Amino acid sequence: MPNLMVIIGSTRPGRAGLPIGQWFADFATKHGGFDVQVADLAEIGLPLLADPHHPRLKKYVHQHTWDWSAKVESADAFVIVTPEYNYGYPAAVKNALDHLSQEWAYAPVGFVSYGGIAAGTRAVQQLKQVVTTLRMLPVFESVNIPFHAPLIADGVFTPAGSTEDAATAMLDELVKVEAGVRQLRSGVRAG
Ligand SMILES: Cc1cc2nc3c(=O)[nH]c(=O)nc-3n(C[C@H](O)[C@H](O)[C@H](O)COP(=O)(O)O)c2cc1C
């Protein structure tokens, strides 16, 4: 089975991103289209980009970048779980993306966003500009959760039915696109 990496993009203590990301990872596992792994950017703890060469050259000088590179290459598709900070996405997400280049290419990507009335969609719109520059393939289907705070109790996120429907639709699409672009991706990763 292809591997899906769920990237938890918020890093602050008490973040909603952790329960929402854990819910989505469990949901994706039950969906059955992917093996699922979680990449929690708070745990991974990448420093601000400090590699001297452009990432497309893959001449990393820091072990943490090689580790992140290997982890990303172990996945075939991605879901970025993102809050909206000041109408944008968190700096940790940009930093994690910027560290690498070819590793992201031709991988399908979906988004789980959350926030107030806009449900994090402004962050997703900004992210789409960035991921397409890395040749990632964002799927149209998306999970956007408005007013997420009351849905979290004791560290557990309980989704509305419509959120689960959206998650199923997004996962179905990721399965389809991943199969369609697998050859392109493995060509780039083989160098
Ligand atoms: C720095 C900061 C900026 C925020 N800006 C927005 C915003 O632009 N839009 C929004 O819907 N919520 C905004 N919020 C509220 C977040 O939606 C809410 O705090 C959410 O839980 C943040 O995700 P996290 O808990 O995973 O960090 C902001 C929160 C923070 C901490």
mmCIF file of C-alpha atoms in Angstrom, residues 17 21 39 41 44 52 56 62 74 77 85 94 105 114 118 142 147 158 174 181 186 189:
data_model
loop_
_atom_site.group_PDB
_atom_site.id
_atom_site.type_symbol
_atom_site.label_atom_id
_atom_site.label_comp_id
_atom_site.label_asym_id
_atom_site.label_seq_id
_atom_site.Cartn_x
_atom_site.Cartn_y
_atom_site.Cartn_z
ATOM 1 C CA GLY A 17 -3.386 20.724 15.600
ATOM 2 C CA GLY A 21 -4.048 15.628 13.288
ATOM 3 C CA ALA A 39 5.111 13.821 11.066
ATOM 4 C CA LEU A 41 6.692 19.287 13.255
ATOM 5 C CA ILE A 44 10.788 16.891 14.541
ATOM 6 C CA PRO A 52 24.021 26.584 2.363
ATOM 7 C CA ARG A 56 17.253 20.905 -5.348
ATOM 8 C CA HIS A 62 23.016 18.997 8.317
ATOM 9 C CA SER A 74 9.300 7.335 2.687
ATOM 10 C CA ALA A 77 1.268 11.317 -0.511
ATOM 11 C CA TYR A 85 -2.328 32.355 11.709
ATOM 12 C CA LYS A 94 7.003 26.825 5.300
ATOM 13 C CA ALA A 105 7.861 16.482 -6.412
ATOM 14 C CA TYR A 114 -9.245 24.726 10.936
ATOM 15 C CA ALA A 118 -13.041 30.850 7.313
ATOM 16 C CA SER A 142 -10.318 19.466 1.264
ATOM 17 C CA PHE A 147 -14.953 26.840 14.917
ATOM 18 C CA THR A 158 -14.818 14.834 17.570
ATOM 19 C CA LEU A 174 -5.456 11.173 -2.957
ATOM 20 C CA VAL A 181 1.579 9.915 -10.760
ATOM 21 C CA SER A 186 9.758 7.500 -8.592
ATOM 22 C CA ARG A 189 13.401 10.309 -6.551
#
